[in-house]
Coordinates of C-alpha atoms in Angstrom, one line a residue:
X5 CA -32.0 82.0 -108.9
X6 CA -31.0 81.4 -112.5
X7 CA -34.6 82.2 -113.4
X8 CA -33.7 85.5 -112.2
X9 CA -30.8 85.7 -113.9
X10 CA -32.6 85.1 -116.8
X11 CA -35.6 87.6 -116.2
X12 CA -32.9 90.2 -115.7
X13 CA -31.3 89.0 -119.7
X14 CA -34.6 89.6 -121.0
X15 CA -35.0 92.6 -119.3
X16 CA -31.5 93.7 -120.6
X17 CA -32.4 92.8 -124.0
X18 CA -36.1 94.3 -124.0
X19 CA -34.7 97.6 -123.2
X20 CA -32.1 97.3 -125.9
X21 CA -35.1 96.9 -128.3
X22 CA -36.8 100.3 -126.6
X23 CA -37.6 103.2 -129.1
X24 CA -34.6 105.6 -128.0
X25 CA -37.4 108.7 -128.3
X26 CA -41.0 108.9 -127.9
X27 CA -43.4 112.1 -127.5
X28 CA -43.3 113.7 -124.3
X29 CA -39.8 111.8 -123.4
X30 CA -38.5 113.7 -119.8
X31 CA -35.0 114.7 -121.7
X32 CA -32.5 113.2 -124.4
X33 CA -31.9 109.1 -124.6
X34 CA -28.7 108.2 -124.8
X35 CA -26.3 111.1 -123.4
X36 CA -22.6 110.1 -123.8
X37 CA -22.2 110.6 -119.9
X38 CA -24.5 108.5 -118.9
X39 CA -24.4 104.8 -117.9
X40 CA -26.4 101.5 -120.0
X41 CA -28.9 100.2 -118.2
X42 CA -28.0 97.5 -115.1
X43 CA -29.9 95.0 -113.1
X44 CA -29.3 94.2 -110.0
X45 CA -30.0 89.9 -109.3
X46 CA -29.8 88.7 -105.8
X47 CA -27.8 85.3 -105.5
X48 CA -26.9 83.2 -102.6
X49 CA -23.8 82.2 -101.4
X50 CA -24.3 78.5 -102.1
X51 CA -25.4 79.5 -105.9
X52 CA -21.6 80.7 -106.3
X53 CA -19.9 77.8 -104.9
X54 CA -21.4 75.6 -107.5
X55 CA -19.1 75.1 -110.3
X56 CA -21.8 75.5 -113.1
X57 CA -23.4 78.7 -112.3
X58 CA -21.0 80.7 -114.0
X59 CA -21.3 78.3 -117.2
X60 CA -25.3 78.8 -117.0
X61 CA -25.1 82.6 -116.5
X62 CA -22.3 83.5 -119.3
X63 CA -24.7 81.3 -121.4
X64 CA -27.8 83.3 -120.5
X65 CA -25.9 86.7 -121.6
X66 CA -24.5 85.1 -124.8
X67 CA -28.1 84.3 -125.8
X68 CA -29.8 87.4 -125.1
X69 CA -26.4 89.4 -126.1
X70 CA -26.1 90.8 -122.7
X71 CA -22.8 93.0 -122.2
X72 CA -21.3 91.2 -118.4
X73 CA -21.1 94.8 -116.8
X74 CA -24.8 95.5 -117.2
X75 CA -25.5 92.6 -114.6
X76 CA -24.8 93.2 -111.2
X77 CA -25.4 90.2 -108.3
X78 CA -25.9 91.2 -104.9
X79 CA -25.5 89.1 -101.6
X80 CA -26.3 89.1 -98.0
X81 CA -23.8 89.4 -95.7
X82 CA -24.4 86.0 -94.8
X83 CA -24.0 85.5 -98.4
X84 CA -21.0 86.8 -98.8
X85 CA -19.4 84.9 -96.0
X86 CA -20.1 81.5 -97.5
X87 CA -18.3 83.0 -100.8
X88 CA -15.7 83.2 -98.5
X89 CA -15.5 79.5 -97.8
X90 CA -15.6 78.6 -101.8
X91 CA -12.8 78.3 -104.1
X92 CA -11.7 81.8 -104.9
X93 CA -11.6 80.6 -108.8
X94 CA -15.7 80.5 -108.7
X95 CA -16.5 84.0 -108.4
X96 CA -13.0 85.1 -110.1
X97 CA -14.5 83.3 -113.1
X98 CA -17.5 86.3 -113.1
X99 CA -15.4 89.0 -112.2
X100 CA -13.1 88.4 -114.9
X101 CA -15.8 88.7 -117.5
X102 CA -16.8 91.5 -115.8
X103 CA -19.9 91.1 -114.0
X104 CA -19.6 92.6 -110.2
X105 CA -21.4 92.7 -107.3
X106 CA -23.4 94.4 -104.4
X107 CA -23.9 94.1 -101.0
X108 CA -27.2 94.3 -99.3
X109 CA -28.4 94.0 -96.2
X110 CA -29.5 95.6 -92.9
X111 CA -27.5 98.8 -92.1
X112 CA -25.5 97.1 -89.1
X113 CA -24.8 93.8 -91.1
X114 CA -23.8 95.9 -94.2
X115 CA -21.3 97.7 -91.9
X116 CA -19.6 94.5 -90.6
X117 CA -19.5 92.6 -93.7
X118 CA -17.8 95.8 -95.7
X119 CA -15.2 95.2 -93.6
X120 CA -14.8 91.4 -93.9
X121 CA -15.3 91.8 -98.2
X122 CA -12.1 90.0 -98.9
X123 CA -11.3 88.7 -102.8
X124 CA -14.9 90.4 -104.1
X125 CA -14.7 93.6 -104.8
X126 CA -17.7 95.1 -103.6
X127 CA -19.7 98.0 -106.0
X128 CA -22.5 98.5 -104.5
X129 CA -23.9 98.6 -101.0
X130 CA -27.9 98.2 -100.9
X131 CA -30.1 99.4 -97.5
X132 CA -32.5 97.2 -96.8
X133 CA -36.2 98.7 -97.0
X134 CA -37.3 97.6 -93.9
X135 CA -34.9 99.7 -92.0
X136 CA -34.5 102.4 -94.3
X137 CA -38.4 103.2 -93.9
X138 CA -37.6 104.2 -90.4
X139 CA -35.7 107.0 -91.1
X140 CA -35.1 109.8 -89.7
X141 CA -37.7 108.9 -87.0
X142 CA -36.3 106.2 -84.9
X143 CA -32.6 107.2 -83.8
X144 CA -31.4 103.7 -83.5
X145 CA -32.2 103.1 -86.8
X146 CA -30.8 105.7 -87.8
X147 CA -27.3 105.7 -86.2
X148 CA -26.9 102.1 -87.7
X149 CA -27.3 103.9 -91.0
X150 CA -25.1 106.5 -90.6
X151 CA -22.4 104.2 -89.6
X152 CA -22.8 102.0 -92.6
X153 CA -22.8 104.8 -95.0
X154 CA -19.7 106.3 -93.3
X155 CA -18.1 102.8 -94.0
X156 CA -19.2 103.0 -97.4
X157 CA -18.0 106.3 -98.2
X158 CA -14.7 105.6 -96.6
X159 CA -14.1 102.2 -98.8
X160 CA -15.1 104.8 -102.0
X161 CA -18.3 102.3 -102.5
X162 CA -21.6 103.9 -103.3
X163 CA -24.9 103.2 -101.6
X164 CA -28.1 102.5 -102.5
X165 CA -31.2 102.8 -100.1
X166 CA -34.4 101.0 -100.9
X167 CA -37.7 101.8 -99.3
X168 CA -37.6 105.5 -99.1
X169 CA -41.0 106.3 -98.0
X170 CA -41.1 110.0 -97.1
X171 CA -39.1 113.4 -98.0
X172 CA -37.8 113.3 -94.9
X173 CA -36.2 110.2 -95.1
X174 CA -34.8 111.5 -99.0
X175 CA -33.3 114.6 -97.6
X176 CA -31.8 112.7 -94.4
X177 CA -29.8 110.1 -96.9
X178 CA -28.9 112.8 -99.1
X179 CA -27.2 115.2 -96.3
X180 CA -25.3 111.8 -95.6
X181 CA -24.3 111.6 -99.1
X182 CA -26.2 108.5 -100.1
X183 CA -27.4 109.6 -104.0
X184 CA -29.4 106.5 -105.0
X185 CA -32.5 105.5 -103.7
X186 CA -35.4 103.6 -104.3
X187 CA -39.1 103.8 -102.9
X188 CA -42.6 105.4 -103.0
X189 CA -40.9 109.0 -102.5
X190 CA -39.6 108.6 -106.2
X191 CA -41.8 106.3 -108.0
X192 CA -44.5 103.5 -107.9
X193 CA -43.6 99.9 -108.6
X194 CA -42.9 99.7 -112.2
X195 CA -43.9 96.0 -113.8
X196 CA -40.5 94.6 -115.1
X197 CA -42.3 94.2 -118.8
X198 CA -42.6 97.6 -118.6
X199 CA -39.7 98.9 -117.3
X200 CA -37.6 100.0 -120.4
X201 CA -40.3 102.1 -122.2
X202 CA -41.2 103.8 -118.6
X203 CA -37.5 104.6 -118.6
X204 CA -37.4 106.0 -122.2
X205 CA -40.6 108.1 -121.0
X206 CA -38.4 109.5 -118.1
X207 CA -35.3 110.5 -120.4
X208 CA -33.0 107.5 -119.0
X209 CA -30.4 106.0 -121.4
X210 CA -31.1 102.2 -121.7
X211 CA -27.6 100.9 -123.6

């Protein structure tokens, strides 16, 4: 998992080194309201109960002069509940510097873990694609979802849905007030090399 952490420093870094125009840019690069570039990095519990992983990452940012908020780590919810078993010092070491984390998961695990989150402060909650492609079709699947986003919404955390496949699906999450998405509906997978002059092409700010 550190080799993703590290991907996601040179990732950081690469779009730091982006042009911040080029012809036929989507809109302006940059705007004042608009926030740098993140990466989200999933971790597992056990990586944050070892005493050296916050050493290895804060070295990996100072070499590639990555800010802390622009990385984001995400868990499970079983994850998570192992960081509940470690020495609250560990992950208080990364918050402090300022790196936060997500939550991903299925739509029902999502829902119980958000209320189990004690000592991490949770900014992000990530649908799972394999349940999100479901939606609106199967009603199951999509009750689950409603719940978990009306958990969200209630603890003032935004959420994230990955695999959105269809319109449908798009205008569904976004009449339940989930804003961010990811999926075939928006954009084909982008290789990460290629990531920060795609978003310069689209009009994104990328510091």
């Amino acid at each position: 998992e550190l080799w993703l952490v590290y991907r996601a420093c040179t990732l950081l870094s690469a779009a730091d080194q982006a042009p911040l125009a080029v012809e036929g840019a989507a809109g302006p690069v940059g705007a004042l309201d608009a926030p740098p570039l993140s990466v989200l990095v999933n971790i597992s519990g056990w990586q944050l109960k070892d005493p050296d992983f916050s050493t290895h990452v804060f070295e990996l940012m100072e070499r590639h002069q990555v800010p802390p908020r622009r990385l984001m780590f995400a868990l499970s919810s079983e994850g998570l509940g192992e960081v509940r078993d470690a020495p609250l010092t560990l992950t208080r070491r990364l918050l402090e510097r300022g790196i936060r984390f997500a939550l991903h998961g299925s739509a029902e695990s999502v829902f119980t873990a958000l209320n189990r989150a004690e000592g991490i402060p949770i900014d992000l909650v990530v649908l799972d694609a394999d349940e999100v492609s479901q939606l609106p079709q199967d009603p199951q699947a999509t009750e689950r979802a409603r719940l978990a986003l009306l958990s969200a919404k209630g603890m003032g955390v935004p959420v994230m849905a990955s695999g959105v496949l269809s319109n449908e699906a798009r205008e569904w999450l976004t009449t339940q007030g989930c804003r961010l998405g990811a999926g075939a509906v928006f954009n084909a997978p982008v290789p990460a090399e290629q990531v920060p002059g795609w978003l310069v092409q689209q009009g994104v700010p990328v510091r």
